mmCIF file of C-alpha atoms in Angstrom:
data_model
loop_
_atom_site.group_PDB
_atom_site.id
_atom_site.type_symbol
_atom_site.label_atom_id
_atom_site.label_comp_id
_atom_site.label_asym_id
_atom_site.label_seq_id
_atom_site.Cartn_x
_atom_site.Cartn_y
_atom_site.Cartn_z
ATOM 1 C CA UNK F 1 -10.482 13.116 9.271
ATOM 2 C CA UNK F 2 -13.717 13.904 7.447
ATOM 3 C CA UNK F 3 -15.136 12.332 4.305
ATOM 4 C CA UNK F 4 -14.720 15.692 2.591
ATOM 5 C CA UNK F 5 -10.950 15.488 3.166
ATOM 6 C CA UNK F 6 -10.669 12.353 1.025
ATOM 7 C CA UNK F 7 -10.103 12.495 -2.723
ATOM 8 C CA UNK F 8 -12.686 10.681 -4.842
ATOM 9 C CA UNK F 9 -14.234 7.352 -3.785
ATOM 10 C CA UNK F 10 -17.673 8.981 -3.590
ATOM 11 C CA UNK F 11 -19.518 5.693 -4.023
ATOM 12 C CA UNK F 12 -17.719 4.218 -1.000
ATOM 13 C CA UNK F 13 -18.432 7.309 1.092
ATOM 14 C CA UNK F 14 -22.123 6.957 0.238
ATOM 15 C CA UNK F 15 -22.201 3.265 1.153
ATOM 16 C CA UNK F 16 -20.438 3.846 4.463
ATOM 17 C CA UNK F 17 -22.715 6.731 5.450
ATOM 18 C CA UNK F 18 -25.708 4.570 4.601
ATOM 19 C CA UNK F 19 -24.542 1.783 6.926
ATOM 20 C CA UNK F 20 -24.690 4.325 9.747
ATOM 21 C CA UNK F 21 -28.044 5.846 8.809
ATOM 22 C CA UNK F 22 -29.552 2.357 8.407
ATOM 23 C CA UNK F 23 -27.929 1.159 11.641
ATOM 24 C CA UNK F 24 -26.278 -1.687 9.744
ATOM 25 C CA UNK F 25 -22.605 -1.218 10.602
ATOM 26 C CA UNK F 26 -20.812 -4.515 9.982
ATOM 27 C CA UNK F 27 -18.535 -5.352 12.899
ATOM 28 C CA UNK F 28 -15.578 -6.431 10.715
ATOM 29 C CA UNK F 29 -14.820 -4.759 7.396
ATOM 30 C CA UNK F 30 -11.869 -5.155 5.045
ATOM 31 C CA UNK F 31 -10.838 -2.029 3.126
ATOM 32 C CA UNK F 32 -8.972 -3.457 0.152
ATOM 33 C CA UNK F 33 -7.324 -1.480 -2.616
ATOM 34 C CA UNK F 34 -4.107 -0.202 -4.183
ATOM 35 C CA UNK F 35 -1.651 2.111 -2.462
ATOM 36 C CA UNK F 36 -2.738 5.747 -2.455
ATOM 37 C CA UNK F 37 -6.450 5.035 -2.912
ATOM 38 C CA UNK F 38 -7.371 6.422 0.515
ATOM 39 C CA UNK F 39 -8.146 3.281 2.548
ATOM 40 C CA UNK F 40 -6.651 4.424 5.862
ATOM 41 C CA UNK F 41 -8.029 7.935 5.470
ATOM 42 C CA UNK F 42 -11.471 6.467 4.767
ATOM 43 C CA UNK F 43 -11.266 4.179 7.796
ATOM 44 C CA UNK F 44 -10.471 7.179 10.005
ATOM 45 C CA UNK F 45 -13.262 9.266 8.467
ATOM 46 C CA UNK F 46 -15.739 6.402 8.878
ATOM 47 C CA UNK F 47 -14.818 5.829 12.517
ATOM 48 C CA UNK F 48 -15.000 9.561 13.217
ATOM 49 C CA UNK F 49 -18.396 9.776 11.497
ATOM 50 C CA UNK F 50 -19.813 6.865 13.502
ATOM 51 C CA UNK F 51 -18.797 8.405 16.828
ATOM 52 C CA UNK F 52 -19.467 12.057 15.982
ATOM 53 C CA UNK F 53 -22.077 13.570 18.317
ATOM 54 C CA UNK F 54 -23.275 16.142 15.783
ATOM 55 C CA UNK F 55 -22.928 14.435 12.412
ATOM 56 C CA UNK F 56 -24.948 15.438 9.383
ATOM 57 C CA UNK F 57 -26.213 13.071 6.685
ATOM 58 C CA UNK F 58 -23.074 13.933 4.682
ATOM 59 C CA UNK F 59 -20.195 14.106 7.168
ATOM 60 C CA UNK F 60 -18.964 14.375 10.738
ATOM 61 C CA UNK F 61 -19.039 17.837 12.262
ATOM 62 C CA UNK F 62 -15.305 18.107 12.908
ATOM 63 C CA UNK F 63 -15.837 20.265 15.991
ATOM 64 C CA UNK F 64 -17.395 18.097 18.700
ATOM 65 C CA UNK F 65 -15.084 16.694 21.418
ATOM 66 C CA UNK F 66 -15.067 13.273 19.742
ATOM 67 C CA UNK F 67 -14.075 14.685 16.333
ATOM 68 C CA UNK F 68 -11.326 16.822 17.838
ATOM 69 C CA UNK F 69 -9.798 13.750 19.526
ATOM 70 C CA UNK F 70 -10.126 11.737 16.318
ATOM 71 C CA UNK F 71 -8.357 14.479 14.393
ATOM 72 C CA UNK F 72 -5.402 14.094 16.762
ATOM 73 C CA UNK F 73 -5.640 10.263 16.618
ATOM 74 C CA UNK F 74 -5.871 10.393 20.394
ATOM 75 C CA UNK F 75 -9.425 9.228 21.050
ATOM 76 C CA UNK F 76 -9.443 6.667 23.894
ATOM 77 C CA UNK F 77 -11.764 4.369 21.908
ATOM 78 C CA UNK F 78 -9.641 4.426 18.744
ATOM 79 C CA UNK F 79 -6.923 1.772 18.563
ATOM 80 C CA UNK F 80 -4.304 0.863 15.964
ATOM 81 C CA UNK F 81 -2.300 -2.208 15.060
ATOM 82 C CA UNK F 82 0.371 -2.116 12.343
ATOM 83 C CA UNK F 83 3.441 -4.147 11.312
ATOM 84 C CA UNK F 84 6.519 -3.610 13.481
ATOM 85 C CA UNK F 85 9.762 -5.308 14.427
ATOM 86 C CA UNK F 86 12.865 -4.431 16.417
ATOM 87 C CA UNK F 87 14.606 -1.159 15.583
ATOM 88 C CA UNK F 88 17.445 0.856 17.068
ATOM 89 C CA UNK F 89 14.885 2.630 19.249
ATOM 90 C CA UNK F 90 12.825 -0.439 20.216
ATOM 91 C CA UNK F 91 15.367 -3.245 20.402
ATOM 92 C CA UNK F 92 13.225 -5.846 22.198
ATOM 93 C CA UNK F 93 9.590 -6.908 22.490
ATOM 94 C CA UNK F 94 8.249 -4.753 19.613
ATOM 95 C CA UNK F 95 4.527 -4.044 19.810
ATOM 96 C CA UNK F 96 2.360 -1.449 18.078
ATOM 97 C CA UNK F 97 1.710 0.744 21.091
ATOM 98 C CA UNK F 98 5.447 1.336 21.547
ATOM 99 C CA UNK F 99 5.489 3.051 18.138
ATOM 100 C CA UNK F 100 2.272 5.071 18.535
ATOM 101 C CA UNK F 101 3.976 8.487 18.604
ATOM 102 C CA UNK F 102 5.655 7.711 15.262
ATOM 103 C CA UNK F 103 2.358 6.452 13.841
ATOM 104 C CA UNK F 104 0.392 9.528 14.873
ATOM 105 C CA UNK F 105 3.048 11.859 13.478
ATOM 106 C CA UNK F 106 3.170 10.068 10.119
ATOM 107 C CA UNK F 107 -0.601 9.737 9.671
ATOM 108 C CA UNK F 108 -1.253 13.358 10.655
ATOM 109 C CA UNK F 109 1.463 14.718 8.367
ATOM 110 C CA UNK F 110 0.265 12.625 5.414
ATOM 111 C CA UNK F 111 -3.456 13.122 5.862
ATOM 112 C CA UNK F 112 -3.901 9.371 6.162
ATOM 113 C CA UNK F 113 -2.166 8.516 2.875
ATOM 114 C CA UNK F 114 0.612 6.258 4.146
ATOM 115 C CA UNK F 115 2.598 3.604 2.299
ATOM 116 C CA UNK F 116 4.384 0.671 3.866
ATOM 117 C CA UNK F 117 7.692 2.141 2.710
ATOM 118 C CA UNK F 118 6.833 5.450 4.445
ATOM 119 C CA UNK F 119 6.115 3.597 7.675
ATOM 120 C CA UNK F 120 9.265 1.506 7.564
ATOM 121 C CA UNK F 121 11.338 4.611 6.904
ATOM 122 C CA UNK F 122 9.640 6.479 9.742
ATOM 123 C CA UNK F 123 10.545 3.857 12.341
ATOM 124 C CA UNK F 124 13.975 3.077 10.888
ATOM 125 C CA UNK F 125 13.277 -0.471 9.757
ATOM 126 C CA UNK F 126 15.910 -0.341 7.001
ATOM 127 C CA UNK F 127 15.962 -3.747 5.238
ATOM 128 C CA UNK F 128 13.807 -5.597 7.756
ATOM 129 C CA UNK F 129 10.177 -6.557 7.253
ATOM 130 C CA UNK F 130 7.537 -5.703 9.818
ATOM 131 C CA UNK F 131 4.893 -8.141 11.029
ATOM 132 C CA UNK F 132 1.792 -8.085 13.188
ATOM 133 C CA UNK F 133 2.906 -10.469 15.897
ATOM 134 C CA UNK F 134 1.252 -12.587 18.580
ATOM 135 C CA UNK F 135 1.883 -9.936 21.230
ATOM 136 C CA UNK F 136 -0.177 -7.461 19.222
ATOM 137 C CA UNK F 137 -2.924 -10.071 18.841
ATOM 138 C CA UNK F 138 -2.967 -10.453 22.627
ATOM 139 C CA UNK F 139 -3.153 -6.670 22.865
ATOM 140 C CA UNK F 140 -6.222 -6.633 20.590
ATOM 141 C CA UNK F 141 -8.036 -9.090 22.827
ATOM 142 C CA UNK F 142 -7.028 -7.254 25.998
ATOM 143 C CA UNK F 143 -7.934 -3.798 24.672
ATOM 144 C CA UNK F 144 -11.344 -4.818 23.373
ATOM 145 C CA UNK F 145 -12.260 -6.622 26.588
ATOM 146 C CA UNK F 146 -12.653 -3.237 28.275
ATOM 147 C CA UNK F 147 -15.776 -1.124 27.974
ATOM 148 C CA UNK F 148 -15.636 1.934 25.741
ATOM 149 C CA UNK F 149 -14.562 5.101 27.503
ATOM 150 C CA UNK F 150 -16.850 7.673 25.990
ATOM 151 C CA UNK F 151 -18.032 6.678 22.488
ATOM 152 C CA UNK F 152 -20.723 4.353 21.228
ATOM 153 C CA UNK F 153 -18.190 2.269 19.283
ATOM 154 C CA UNK F 154 -14.723 1.022 20.065
ATOM 155 C CA UNK F 155 -12.721 1.010 16.839
ATOM 156 C CA UNK F 156 -9.759 -1.248 16.088
ATOM 157 C CA UNK F 157 -7.914 -0.368 12.874
ATOM 158 C CA UNK F 158 -5.507 -3.086 11.724
ATOM 159 C CA UNK F 159 -3.343 -1.597 8.993
ATOM 160 C CA UNK F 160 -1.786 -4.017 6.483
ATOM 161 C CA UNK F 161 -3.548 -7.117 7.784
ATOM 162 C CA UNK F 162 -1.605 -9.184 5.222
ATOM 163 C CA UNK F 163 1.398 -8.730 7.538
ATOM 164 C CA UNK F 164 -0.312 -10.765 10.258
ATOM 165 C CA UNK F 165 2.042 -13.538 11.359
ATOM 166 C CA UNK F 166 0.327 -16.789 10.396
ATOM 167 C CA UNK F 167 1.000 -18.518 13.703
ATOM 168 C CA UNK F 168 -0.552 -15.557 15.542
ATOM 169 C CA UNK F 169 -3.769 -15.412 13.497
ATOM 170 C CA UNK F 170 -5.739 -18.032 15.498
ATOM 171 C CA UNK F 171 -5.550 -15.770 18.526
ATOM 172 C CA UNK F 172 -7.908 -13.189 17.011
ATOM 173 C CA UNK F 173 -10.256 -15.361 14.938
ATOM 174 C CA UNK F 174 -12.842 -15.709 17.690
ATOM 175 C CA UNK F 175 -12.948 -12.026 18.629
ATOM 176 C CA UNK F 176 -13.024 -11.078 14.944
ATOM 177 C CA UNK F 177 -16.060 -13.307 14.389
ATOM 178 C CA UNK F 178 -17.809 -12.553 17.689
ATOM 179 C CA UNK F 179 -16.517 -9.234 19.034
ATOM 180 C CA UNK F 180 -17.891 -7.470 22.084
ATOM 181 C CA UNK F 181 -20.969 -5.349 21.441
ATOM 182 C CA UNK F 182 -20.397 -2.041 19.628
ATOM 183 C CA UNK F 183 -16.926 -3.005 18.464
ATOM 184 C CA UNK F 184 -15.779 -2.167 14.942
ATOM 185 C CA UNK F 185 -12.832 -3.839 13.222
ATOM 186 C CA UNK F 186 -11.507 -1.984 10.180
ATOM 187 C CA UNK F 187 -8.880 -4.072 8.420
ATOM 188 C CA UNK F 188 -6.791 -2.438 5.699
ATOM 189 C CA UNK F 189 -4.946 -4.280 2.966
ATOM 190 C CA UNK F 190 -3.351 -3.899 -0.458
ATOM 191 C CA UNK F 191 -2.926 -7.620 -1.234
ATOM 192 C CA UNK F 192 -5.894 -9.869 -0.576
ATOM 193 C CA UNK F 193 -3.967 -12.904 -1.877
ATOM 194 C CA UNK F 194 -1.633 -12.581 1.128
ATOM 195 C CA UNK F 195 -4.444 -12.493 3.702
ATOM 196 C CA UNK F 196 -5.270 -15.731 5.472
ATOM 197 C CA UNK F 197 -8.582 -17.221 4.235
ATOM 198 C CA UNK F 198 -9.773 -17.522 7.835
ATOM 199 C CA UNK F 199 -9.448 -13.732 8.150
ATOM 200 C CA UNK F 200 -11.025 -12.999 4.761
ATOM 201 C CA UNK F 201 -14.060 -15.133 5.515
ATOM 202 C CA UNK F 202 -14.806 -13.135 8.663
ATOM 203 C CA UNK F 203 -14.900 -9.701 7.050
ATOM 204 C CA UNK F 204 -17.144 -7.692 4.772
ATOM 205 C CA UNK F 205 -15.202 -6.476 1.746
ATOM 206 C CA UNK F 206 -15.089 -2.792 0.806
ATOM 207 C CA UNK F 207 -13.114 -2.601 -2.437
ATOM 208 C CA UNK F 208 -11.264 0.597 -3.355
ATOM 209 C CA UNK F 209 -10.111 1.508 -6.847
ATOM 210 C CA UNK F 210 -7.192 3.673 -7.882
ATOM 211 C CA UNK F 211 -8.151 7.326 -8.315
ATOM 212 C CA UNK F 212 -9.012 8.337 -11.850
ATOM 213 C CA UNK F 213 -7.132 11.167 -13.552
ATOM 214 C CA UNK F 214 -9.749 13.825 -12.790
ATOM 215 C CA UNK F 215 -9.862 12.926 -9.088
ATOM 216 C CA UNK F 216 -6.078 12.919 -8.834
ATOM 217 C CA UNK F 217 -5.670 16.242 -10.623
ATOM 218 C CA UNK F 218 -8.410 17.812 -8.503
ATOM 219 C CA UNK F 219 -6.743 16.621 -5.281
ATOM 220 C CA UNK F 220 -3.352 17.950 -6.367
ATOM 221 C CA UNK F 221 -4.569 21.352 -7.523
ATOM 222 C CA UNK F 222 -6.933 21.941 -4.581
ATOM 223 C CA UNK F 223 -4.948 20.518 -1.677
ATOM 224 C CA UNK F 224 -1.306 20.327 -2.782
ATOM 225 C CA UNK F 225 -0.974 23.721 -4.508
ATOM 226 C CA UNK F 226 0.094 22.113 -7.787
ATOM 227 C CA UNK F 227 -0.746 23.955 -10.996
ATOM 228 C CA UNK F 228 -2.867 22.144 -13.565
ATOM 229 C CA UNK F 229 0.077 21.564 -15.930
ATOM 230 C CA UNK F 230 2.206 19.927 -13.205
ATOM 231 C CA UNK F 231 -0.757 17.862 -11.988
ATOM 232 C CA UNK F 232 -1.363 16.708 -15.544
ATOM 233 C CA UNK F 233 2.212 15.457 -15.863
ATOM 234 C CA UNK F 234 2.227 13.806 -12.448
ATOM 235 C CA UNK F 235 -0.911 11.800 -13.189
ATOM 236 C CA UNK F 236 1.026 9.686 -15.691
ATOM 237 C CA UNK F 237 3.607 8.658 -13.117
ATOM 238 C CA UNK F 238 1.287 8.391 -10.107
ATOM 239 C CA UNK F 239 -1.267 6.263 -11.970
ATOM 240 C CA UNK F 240 -4.043 6.851 -9.446
ATOM 241 C CA UNK F 241 -1.788 6.748 -6.365
ATOM 242 C CA UNK F 242 -2.294 9.988 -4.430
ATOM 243 C CA UNK F 243 0.431 9.073 -1.942
ATOM 244 C CA UNK F 244 2.974 8.821 -4.760
ATOM 245 C CA UNK F 245 1.676 11.989 -6.414
ATOM 246 C CA UNK F 246 2.156 13.960 -3.198
ATOM 247 C CA UNK F 247 5.653 12.564 -2.787
ATOM 248 C CA UNK F 248 6.575 13.648 -6.316
ATOM 249 C CA UNK F 249 5.429 17.191 -5.540
ATOM 250 C CA UNK F 250 7.237 17.308 -2.202
ATOM 251 C CA UNK F 251 10.525 15.731 -3.252
ATOM 252 C CA UNK F 252 10.594 15.890 -7.029
ATOM 253 C CA UNK F 253 11.061 12.111 -7.080
ATOM 254 C CA UNK F 254 9.269 9.987 -9.655
ATOM 255 C CA UNK F 255 9.609 6.618 -11.352
ATOM 256 C CA UNK F 256 12.627 8.001 -13.208
ATOM 257 C CA UNK F 257 15.144 5.975 -11.198
ATOM 258 C CA UNK F 258 13.182 2.751 -11.730
ATOM 259 C CA UNK F 259 12.891 3.515 -15.433
ATOM 260 C CA UNK F 260 16.619 4.154 -15.804
ATOM 261 C CA UNK F 261 17.537 1.021 -13.847
ATOM 262 C CA UNK F 262 15.108 -1.110 -15.851
ATOM 263 C CA UNK F 263 16.336 0.277 -19.184
ATOM 264 C CA UNK F 264 19.954 -0.368 -18.236
ATOM 265 C CA UNK F 265 19.085 -3.852 -16.955
ATOM 266 C CA UNK F 266 17.329 -4.846 -20.180
ATOM 267 C CA UNK F 267 20.215 -3.571 -22.295
ATOM 268 C CA UNK F 268 22.946 -5.480 -20.463
ATOM 269 C CA UNK F 269 20.800 -8.621 -20.263
ATOM 270 C CA UNK F 270 20.295 -8.549 -24.015
ATOM 271 C CA UNK F 271 24.043 -8.121 -24.496
ATOM 272 C CA UNK F 272 24.669 -11.034 -22.081
ATOM 273 C CA UNK F 273 27.236 -8.898 -20.277
ATOM 274 C CA UNK F 274 27.720 -10.947 -17.105
ATOM 275 C CA UNK F 275 30.277 -8.553 -15.618
ATOM 276 C CA UNK F 276 27.838 -5.621 -15.918
ATOM 277 C CA UNK F 277 25.002 -7.785 -14.594
ATOM 278 C CA UNK F 278 27.144 -8.486 -11.533
ATOM 279 C CA UNK F 279 27.694 -4.737 -10.988
ATOM 280 C CA UNK F 280 23.989 -4.024 -11.415
ATOM 281 C CA UNK F 281 23.145 -6.757 -8.924
ATOM 282 C CA UNK F 282 25.142 -4.883 -6.274
ATOM 283 C CA UNK F 283 23.258 -1.690 -7.141
ATOM 284 C CA UNK F 284 19.933 -3.506 -6.855
ATOM 285 C CA UNK F 285 20.912 -4.983 -3.483
ATOM 286 C CA UNK F 286 21.662 -1.495 -2.122
ATOM 287 C CA UNK F 287 18.109 -0.271 -2.786
ATOM 288 C CA UNK F 288 16.498 -1.905 0.244
ATOM 289 C CA UNK F 289 13.547 -4.280 0.144
ATOM 290 C CA UNK F 290 10.671 -1.825 -0.347
ATOM 291 C CA UNK F 291 12.410 -0.138 -3.280
ATOM 292 C CA UNK F 292 13.313 -3.541 -4.705
ATOM 293 C CA UNK F 293 9.634 -4.523 -4.685
ATOM 294 C CA UNK F 294 8.689 -1.222 -6.307
ATOM 295 C CA UNK F 295 11.269 -1.856 -9.013
ATOM 296 C CA UNK F 296 9.657 -5.169 -9.924
ATOM 297 C CA UNK F 297 6.258 -3.448 -9.943
ATOM 298 C CA UNK F 298 7.701 -0.996 -12.438
ATOM 299 C CA UNK F 299 9.109 -3.885 -14.505
ATOM 300 C CA UNK F 300 5.619 -5.393 -14.691
ATOM 301 C CA UNK F 301 4.203 -2.051 -15.783
ATOM 302 C CA UNK F 302 6.860 -1.475 -18.444
ATOM 303 C CA UNK F 303 6.419 -4.892 -20.048
ATOM 304 C CA UNK F 304 2.642 -4.473 -19.977
ATOM 305 C CA UNK F 305 3.010 -1.151 -21.800
ATOM 306 C CA UNK F 306 5.180 -2.851 -24.429
ATOM 307 C CA UNK F 307 2.471 -5.441 -24.996
ATOM 308 C CA UNK F 308 -0.159 -2.694 -25.309
ATOM 309 C CA UNK F 309 2.023 -0.906 -27.827
ATOM 310 C CA UNK F 310 2.485 -4.087 -29.872
ATOM 311 C CA UNK F 311 -1.280 -4.436 -30.350
ATOM 312 C CA UNK F 312 -1.720 -0.793 -31.298
ATOM 313 C CA UNK F 313 -3.128 0.426 -27.976
ATOM 314 C CA UNK F 314 -0.614 3.210 -27.334
ATOM 315 C CA UNK F 315 -3.316 5.446 -25.851
ATOM 316 C CA UNK F 316 -3.324 3.191 -22.775
ATOM 317 C CA UNK F 317 0.388 3.814 -22.152
ATOM 318 C CA UNK F 318 0.858 6.284 -19.308
ATOM 319 C CA UNK F 319 4.335 7.494 -20.180
ATOM 320 C CA UNK F 320 6.000 10.337 -22.049
ATOM 321 C CA UNK F 321 9.413 11.607 -23.121
ATOM 322 C CA UNK F 322 12.353 9.216 -22.827
ATOM 323 C CA UNK F 323 10.247 6.587 -21.109
ATOM 324 C CA UNK F 324 7.719 6.503 -23.937
ATOM 325 C CA UNK F 325 10.533 6.308 -26.489
ATOM 326 C CA UNK F 326 12.031 3.360 -24.626
ATOM 327 C CA UNK F 327 8.668 1.588 -24.521
ATOM 328 C CA UNK F 328 8.354 1.974 -28.280
ATOM 329 C CA UNK F 329 11.931 0.785 -28.901
ATOM 330 C CA UNK F 330 11.645 -2.129 -26.484
ATOM 331 C CA UNK F 331 8.288 -3.356 -27.781
ATOM 332 C CA UNK F 332 9.756 -5.810 -30.352
ATOM 333 C CA UNK F 333 11.459 -7.733 -27.541
ATOM 334 C CA UNK F 334 8.211 -8.368 -25.613
ATOM 335 C CA UNK F 335 5.871 -10.848 -27.251
ATOM 336 C CA UNK F 336 3.623 -13.855 -26.709
ATOM 337 C CA UNK F 337 6.654 -16.122 -26.418
ATOM 338 C CA UNK F 338 8.041 -14.421 -23.300
ATOM 339 C CA UNK F 339 5.420 -12.147 -21.727
ATOM 340 C CA UNK F 340 4.053 -14.852 -19.420
ATOM 341 C CA UNK F 341 7.560 -15.874 -18.399
ATOM 342 C CA UNK F 342 8.427 -12.257 -17.557
ATOM 343 C CA UNK F 343 5.233 -11.541 -15.632
ATOM 344 C CA UNK F 344 5.553 -14.697 -13.569
ATOM 345 C CA UNK F 345 9.249 -14.045 -12.919
ATOM 346 C CA UNK F 346 8.723 -10.433 -11.775
ATOM 347 C CA UNK F 347 5.854 -11.439 -9.480
ATOM 348 C CA UNK F 348 7.831 -14.362 -8.058
ATOM 349 C CA UNK F 349 10.900 -12.185 -7.487
ATOM 350 C CA UNK F 350 8.807 -9.615 -5.627
ATOM 351 C CA UNK F 351 7.252 -12.397 -3.541
ATOM 352 C CA UNK F 352 10.676 -13.750 -2.547
ATOM 353 C CA UNK F 353 11.903 -10.245 -1.697
ATOM 354 C CA UNK F 354 8.827 -9.884 0.500
ATOM 355 C CA UNK F 355 9.798 -13.125 2.227
ATOM 356 C CA UNK F 356 13.309 -11.843 2.960
ATOM 357 C CA UNK F 357 14.987 -13.773 0.161
ATOM 358 C CA UNK F 358 18.520 -12.830 -0.873
ATOM 359 C CA UNK F 359 18.277 -9.859 -3.235
ATOM 360 C CA UNK F 360 21.638 -10.729 -4.791
ATOM 361 C CA UNK F 361 20.605 -14.282 -5.665
ATOM 362 C CA UNK F 362 17.125 -13.290 -6.833
ATOM 363 C CA UNK F 363 18.329 -10.525 -9.132
ATOM 364 C CA UNK F 364 21.303 -12.427 -10.539
ATOM 365 C CA UNK F 365 19.250 -15.543 -11.223
ATOM 366 C CA UNK F 366 16.531 -13.528 -12.951
ATOM 367 C CA UNK F 367 19.101 -11.579 -14.975
ATOM 368 C CA UNK F 368 20.695 -14.733 -16.343
ATOM 369 C CA UNK F 369 17.294 -16.080 -17.343
ATOM 370 C CA UNK F 370 16.463 -12.750 -18.960
ATOM 371 C CA UNK F 371 19.433 -13.053 -21.326
ATOM 372 C CA UNK F 372 17.616 -15.923 -23.016
ATOM 373 C CA UNK F 373 14.023 -14.767 -22.655
ATOM 374 C CA UNK F 374 14.615 -11.456 -24.460
ATOM 375 C CA UNK F 375 15.646 -13.401 -27.575
ATOM 376 C CA UNK F 376 12.536 -15.570 -27.713
ATOM 377 C CA UNK F 377 10.291 -15.017 -30.727
#
C-alpha cells in the first residue's frame, strides 16, 4: 500500500511523511476517524513507507523487497491484531493469528478499506461480537519481545482497538508506554468514546475526517470505473465513506433498505399499531447486529435532516427522490420537544445492541416510546 493509493487525506499524508523525514516517529499512534476514511490503508502505507529501502520524499518505492512483502501483508515484521471470537471454523481458543488468511484476503481485496461488518461476514461471525482478548494481548507481548527480522521497525497494527476486552487491557499498558526500541504501534478506531482512557493517554492522536465530495467522486471515477453521474449520485448515500461507496458500486446496495424500514417504522409508530410494531420487531431482529447498528445510525441521520429542513437548511440534506420527499413530509414531527429524546434513544439503542442486548426488547421498547414522542409539540 502506497500513499498514492489512498483517496484524499493529503494533510495526514504530509504529517506522516514528515515524522519520518524528521526522525520523529511516535511509537504509539491512534488513527481515529469514521468508517471509510482510509485509516487502515493509511496505517499500511505509513508502515510500508517507514521500512521502504528506496523511499522518496513523497512515497515508498513499491518495488523493493520490503514493499513487495508489505503489499502481500506478509512481511515478517508486520503484525496484526483484530477482534475475533469462536466461529464454525475456529470453535475454540480464538486468536488473531488463526484468522490471518481471512484477514489478508479481505484487506487485499478491499485495498485496505474494511468495515467491521465486512470482517464479521468474512469470518462467519453471524450475530456474535468480536473482541480483542487476553490471549491476543499475550501474543502482542510475545511477538514484540523478539528482534526484528529484516526491517528497521517492527509494526503492530491493532484494528478496532475499542474492541479490546477491558480485563485484558492491563496486559499491554506497559509495552504500549515503553515498547522495545524501533517498535511502532498503530491503533485504529472509529469510536474514541469506547476506548479505555489508559489506552488513549498512551497514544498520539491522528484524526481522520470523512472524505469530501470531490475526493470521493475522484476515487470512484479513477479507481472504481464509475462514471461521473453515478459517482455524483453515490456521494449522497456514501456521505464520505469510500468503503460504502465501493460496496454500492459492486452490489447495487445503498441505504434504501434502511430508509424503507425507518419510514415504515415511523408510520406504524405514529398510528400506534402494536400488532404491526410486533411484526416489524421480528424483521428488525432478523437483520443481525451490525445491520441493526447501521439502522440506528440511519435513524440519527434522518432525524437530523428533518431538523435541518425545519430551520430552512435544506442544502445540507444529502438525500434525493423518495427519501428527500419523506424528509420533507416527516419534518413537522421532529422538533425541539422530541429531538433530544430521539437522539439519545437511538444512540442508547445502538450501544445496547453493541453490548449484545436483546434486539427484540430494545426495538419493541423504543417503538412503544416512539408512539408518544412523535406527538410531542
